Amino acid sequence: MTAYENEGISVKDTQNSSTSTEDYDNGHFGPLAHVNTASSRYPAFGGDLQPGLYKLPKDRKLANPAPLGLCAFALTTFVLGCLNMGVRGITEPNIVVAPALAYGGLVQLLAGMWEMAVGNTFGATVLSSYGGFWMSLAITFIPGGFNIMGALEKADGGSPTMFYNSFALYLFVCLLPLLPFPFDKSQIPATSLQKTDANVSQGWFIFTTIVTSLTLKSTVAFFSLFFFVDIALLLLALGYYFNEGGMPNHNLIKAGGLFALLGAFLAWYNAFAGMADDSNSFWLPPVIHFPWSEKARAARRDSAGDSV
């Protein structure tokens, strides 16, 4: 039994698929290419980063890149979640530069490109975007080299305020603020600090909400991954709004870090689901579809037909 059969997809359904190699070569796959032939479609599956019904190429030559991208996302999110929670008293973000550049950056970007090759628009967009961001984030905080921080601090008379505001604007566009402060907060005006971080968290919250809305017809684990990350960023935004003495609310920031950790573990869970089958695992993760999903509705139709 494979992960697909674990979802209720039979070998017969696969054999009866009308998918052709010509269709795959012409790019007729992804959310925009769904047809109304049930036997030619697979239900949503987090292990493939597929939020809706999709086709699987008959002569697929590439492996599933989603677990690789999910693992890269999980590790970087896990590290940053720990930093936000202040685990072991760590407050500086330097440790995240290496995984952000190599694993969360380069590897996740490659996974996104391979998702594009297999025809998964959602997976390609999400993984490539995260990968590109992590690489640019690492470049920004690498000491020396591009000297981005130093140049902006010099232009602002030695104060990091200009860099922080510039970085906040960049984060608002790229939508990923799970980063602790890289310098002494006492040097930055409390009003600037408060408004900047709140705006950054709001930007990422908006993006994650959009992505989460695209998983509402998928599986519980797939949806929960983005939902927990969304909640984490909402808590971070609230933490910077409801400050204590001009500083972020410690409890809300820690709560945001906790939800980030939950999101990381769910990313690993979905990655495991994408790799596990009877040939390599004694346990296949359960796949629970929402009642309003196409898979659940099809099961109800089949049940009603059998009872007649």
C-alpha positions as semicolon CSV with decimal commas, in nm:
position;residue;x (nm);y (nm);z (nm)
1;M;0,000;0,000;0,000
2;T;0,128;0,345;-0,089
3;A;0,044;0,681;0,058
4;Y;-0,203;0,732;-0,225
5;E;-0,380;0,405;-0,151
6;N;-0,380;0,506;0,216
7;E;-0,603;0,793;0,107
8;G;-0,847;0,559;-0,061
9;I;-0,694;0,564;-0,410
10;S;-0,695;0,215;-0,554
11;V;-0,457;0,066;-0,808
12;K;-0,755;0,032;-1,040
13;D;-0,812;0,406;-1,027
14;T;-0,450;0,460;-1,122
15;Q;-0,467;0,213;-1,409
16;N;-0,785;0,373;-1,539
17;S;-0,632;0,717;-1,535
18;S;-0,675;0,910;-1,858
19;T;-0,356;1,104;-1,791
20;S;-0,114;1,087;-2,079
21;T;0,254;1,170;-2,115
22;E;0,159;1,421;-2,383
23;D;-0,063;1,606;-2,135
24;Y;0,224;1,616;-1,886
25;D;0,470;1,742;-2,145
26;N;0,229;2,021;-2,239
27;G;0,197;2,132;-1,878
28;H;-0,170;2,038;-1,843
29;F;-0,145;1,978;-1,471
30;G;-0,202;2,161;-1,146
31;P;-0,506;2,334;-0,997
32;L;-0,595;2,502;-1,329
33;A;-0,604;2,175;-1,523
34;H;-0,851;1,970;-1,320
35;V;-1,107;1,768;-1,512
36;N;-1,428;1,604;-1,399
37;T;-1,310;1,247;-1,438
38;A;-1,275;1,110;-1,086
39;S;-1,056;0,814;-1,189
40;S;-0,790;1,047;-1,331
41;R;-0,747;1,258;-1,018
42;Y;-0,595;1,215;-0,677
43;P;-0,739;1,388;-0,369
44;A;-0,553;1,663;-0,186
45;F;-0,242;1,539;-0,009
46;G;0,000;1,729;0,215
47;G;0,283;1,488;0,136
48;D;0,272;1,612;-0,223
49;L;0,193;1,975;-0,134
50;Q;-0,125;1,940;-0,340
51;P;-0,412;2,143;-0,187
52;G;-0,676;2,016;-0,429
53;L;-0,756;1,743;-0,679
54;Y;-0,462;1,678;-0,907
55;K;-0,330;1,449;-1,175
56;L;-0,025;1,228;-1,147
57;P;0,176;1,182;-1,467
58;K;0,151;0,826;-1,595
59;D;0,521;0,803;-1,675
60;R;0,651;1,026;-1,400
61;K;1,031;1,038;-1,410
62;L;1,092;1,274;-1,119
63;A;1,063;1,186;-0,752
64;N;0,828;1,378;-0,522
65;P;1,018;1,696;-0,421
66;A;0,761;1,810;-0,162
67;P;0,905;1,622;0,140
68;L;1,246;1,779;0,080
69;G;1,100;2,129;0,069
70;L;0,879;2,063;0,370
71;C;1,177;1,941;0,574
72;A;1,376;2,252;0,483
73;F;1,084;2,471;0,583
74;A;1,036;2,275;0,905
75;L;1,394;2,304;1,025
76;T;1,428;2,679;0,970
77;T;1,089;2,743;1,129
78;F;1,184;2,518;1,421
79;V;1,507;2,710;1,483
80;L;1,332;3,047;1,470
81;G;1,048;2,922;1,690
82;C;1,303;2,823;1,952
83;L;1,468;3,165;1,928
84;N;1,135;3,341;1,978
85;M;1,070;3,125;2,282
86;G;1,412;3,214;2,422
87;V;1,520;2,850;2,451
88;R;1,843;2,817;2,652
89;G;1,857;3,195;2,679
90;I;1,948;3,241;2,310
91;T;1,836;3,578;2,173
92;E;2,074;3,650;1,883
93;P;1,970;3,515;1,540
94;N;2,322;3,438;1,410
95;I;2,269;3,062;1,433
96;V;1,992;3,079;1,174
97;V;2,218;3,222;0,900
98;A;2,368;2,883;0,807
99;P;2,042;2,685;0,773
100;A;1,872;2,985;0,611
101;L;2,139;2,996;0,342
102;A;2,195;2,626;0,278
103;Y;1,891;2,424;0,383
104;G;1,597;2,660;0,412
105;G;1,733;2,866;0,124
106;L;1,913;2,673;-0,148
107;V;1,761;2,331;-0,088
108;Q;1,408;2,466;-0,055
109;L;1,450;2,674;-0,370
110;L;1,562;2,366;-0,560
111;A;1,262;2,174;-0,427
112;G;1,038;2,452;-0,553
113;M;1,192;2,433;-0,900
114;W;1,140;2,058;-0,905
115;E;0,778;2,111;-0,801
116;M;0,744;2,326;-1,109
117;A;0,888;2,044;-1,319
118;V;0,625;1,798;-1,192
119;G;0,344;2,047;-1,256
120;N;0,257;2,157;-0,901
121;T;0,194;2,532;-0,913
122;F;0,110;2,561;-0,543
123;G;0,418;2,372;-0,427
124;A;0,647;2,555;-0,668
125;T;0,521;2,896;-0,558
126;V;0,534;2,829;-0,185
127;L;0,868;2,648;-0,169
128;S;1,047;2,875;-0,416
129;S;0,926;3,186;-0,236
130;Y;1,039;3,059;0,103
131;G;1,370;2,941;-0,038
132;G;1,442;3,274;-0,203
133;F;1,356;3,460;0,112
134;W;1,581;3,253;0,337
135;M;1,875;3,302;0,102
136;S;1,825;3,678;0,092
137;L;1,783;3,686;0,469
138;A;2,112;3,505;0,517
139;I;2,288;3,744;0,280
140;T;2,154;4,040;0,475
141;F;2,293;3,916;0,806
142;I;2,626;3,773;0,688
143;P;2,898;3,985;0,856
144;G;3,110;4,176;0,606
145;G;3,068;4,077;0,244
146;F;2,770;4,275;0,116
147;N;2,787;4,499;0,426
148;I;2,417;4,582;0,402
149;M;2,375;4,651;0,771
150;G;2,695;4,854;0,796
151;A;2,611;5,076;0,499
152;L;2,267;5,165;0,632
153;E;2,394;5,223;0,985
154;K;2,668;5,452;0,852
155;A;2,411;5,650;0,652
156;D;2,209;5,697;0,971
157;G;2,498;5,825;1,178
158;G;2,579;5,490;1,337
159;S;2,223;5,416;1,447
160;P;2,062;5,090;1,332
161;T;1,723;5,258;1,295
162;M;1,750;5,312;0,917
163;F;1,854;4,952;0,861
164;Y;1,573;4,824;1,077
165;N;1,312;5,035;0,900
166;S;1,452;4,934;0,559
167;F;1,453;4,570;0,660
168;A;1,097;4,601;0,787
169;L;0,988;4,740;0,449
170;Y;1,162;4,449;0,277
171;L;0,998;4,201;0,512
172;F;0,659;4,357;0,450
173;V;0,703;4,275;0,080
174;C;0,860;3,932;0,128
175;L;0,629;3,850;0,415
176;L;0,840;3,661;0,666
177;P;0,914;3,815;1,007
178;L;1,003;3,522;1,231
179;L;1,329;3,691;1,327
180;P;1,446;3,814;1,666
181;F;1,631;4,142;1,696
182;P;1,987;4,130;1,558
183;F;2,109;4,421;1,767
184;D;2,063;4,609;2,090
185;K;1,698;4,717;2,115
186;S;1,786;4,997;2,352
187;Q;1,939;5,189;2,059
188;I;1,605;5,201;1,874
189;P;1,318;5,429;1,973
190;A;1,037;5,228;2,130
191;T;0,776;5,375;1,894
192;S;0,980;5,280;1,587
193;L;1,044;4,933;1,729
194;Q;0,680;4,873;1,809
195;K;0,535;4,989;1,476
196;T;0,800;4,818;1,265
197;D;0,761;4,469;1,409
198;A;0,382;4,488;1,412
199;N;0,376;4,581;1,043
200;V;0,620;4,302;0,957
201;S;0,412;4,039;1,137
202;Q;0,095;4,169;0,976
203;G;0,248;4,132;0,628
204;W;0,340;3,770;0,682
205;F;0,004;3,707;0,847
206;I;-0,173;3,833;0,532
207;F;0,032;3,607;0,304
208;T;-0,011;3,303;0,526
209;T;-0,386;3,364;0,542
210;I;-0,400;3,359;0,162
211;V;-0,203;3,035;0,149
212;T;-0,411;2,881;0,427
213;S;-0,732;2,960;0,240
214;L;-0,606;2,748;-0,049
215;T;-0,580;2,442;0,178
216;L;-0,937;2,450;0,310
217;K;-1,037;2,167;0,074
218;S;-0,733;1,955;0,153
219;T;-0,649;1,747;0,460
220;V;-0,650;1,836;0,828
221;A;-0,272;1,801;0,863
222;F;-0,204;2,005;0,550
223;F;-0,437;2,286;0,655
224;S;-0,313;2,280;1,015
225;L;0,045;2,337;0,900
226;F;-0,032;2,679;0,754
227;F;-0,296;2,756;1,015
228;F;-0,050;2,720;1,303
229;V;0,209;2,932;1,124
230;D;-0,062;3,192;1,064
231;I;-0,154;3,196;1,434
232;A;0,213;3,222;1,527
233;L;0,253;3,536;1,321
234;L;-0,070;3,686;1,449
235;L;0,056;3,639;1,805
236;L;0,387;3,800;1,713
237;A;0,204;4,100;1,570
238;L;-0,009;4,132;1,883
239;G;0,299;4,091;2,098
240;Y;0,458;4,397;1,941
241;Y;0,136;4,599;1,955
242;F;0,060;4,526;2,320
243;N;0,401;4,619;2,450
244;E;0,507;4,648;2,811
245;G;0,710;4,959;2,886
246;G;0,789;5,010;2,519
247;M;0,906;4,650;2,473
248;P;0,720;4,358;2,310
249;N;0,486;4,151;2,523
250;H;0,701;3,860;2,636
251;N;0,415;3,612;2,679
252;L;0,265;3,675;2,334
253;I;0,606;3,645;2,168
254;K;0,669;3,313;2,343
255;A;0,322;3,192;2,242
256;G;0,403;3,284;1,882
257;G;0,722;3,081;1,907
258;L;0,525;2,784;2,038
259;F;0,285;2,790;1,743
260;A;0,584;2,821;1,510
261;L;0,720;2,500;1,661
262;L;0,383;2,330;1,608
263;G;0,392;2,443;1,245
264;A;0,742;2,300;1,209
265;F;0,637;1,961;1,346
266;L;0,336;1,956;1,113
267;A;0,565;2,029;0,818
268;W;0,776;1,728;0,919
269;Y;0,457;1,522;0,958
270;N;0,345;1,606;0,604
271;A;0,696;1,533;0,476
272;F;0,683;1,192;0,643
273;A;0,345;1,124;0,482
274;G;0,498;1,201;0,144
275;M;0,779;0,950;0,193
276;A;0,614;0,665;0,386
277;D;0,470;0,352;0,227
278;D;0,450;-0,019;0,307
279;S;0,799;-0,078;0,172
280;N;0,978;0,148;0,418
281;S;0,750;0,212;0,715
282;F;0,560;0,004;0,969
283;W;0,316;0,291;1,013
284;L;0,136;0,506;0,758
285;P;0,015;0,842;0,886
286;P;-0,365;0,873;0,872
287;V;-0,499;1,111;0,610
288;I;-0,810;1,292;0,731
289;H;-1,003;1,491;0,471
290;F;-1,241;1,771;0,560
291;P;-1,611;1,676;0,529
292;W;-1,659;1,933;0,252
293;S;-1,359;1,814;0,049
294;E;-1,402;1,638;-0,284
295;K;-1,264;1,315;-0,140
296;A;-1,516;1,312;0,148
297;R;-1,806;1,396;-0,084
298;A;-1,704;1,118;-0,322
299;A;-1,694;0,873;-0,030
300;R;-2,045;0,977;0,073
301;R;-2,170;0,933;-0,283
302;D;-2,017;0,586;-0,300
303;S;-2,168;0,496;0,036
304;A;-2,510;0,616;-0,074
305;G;-2,481;0,417;-0,397
306;D;-2,388;0,098;-0,212
307;S;-2,686;0,134;0,021
308;V;-2,935;0,154;-0,266
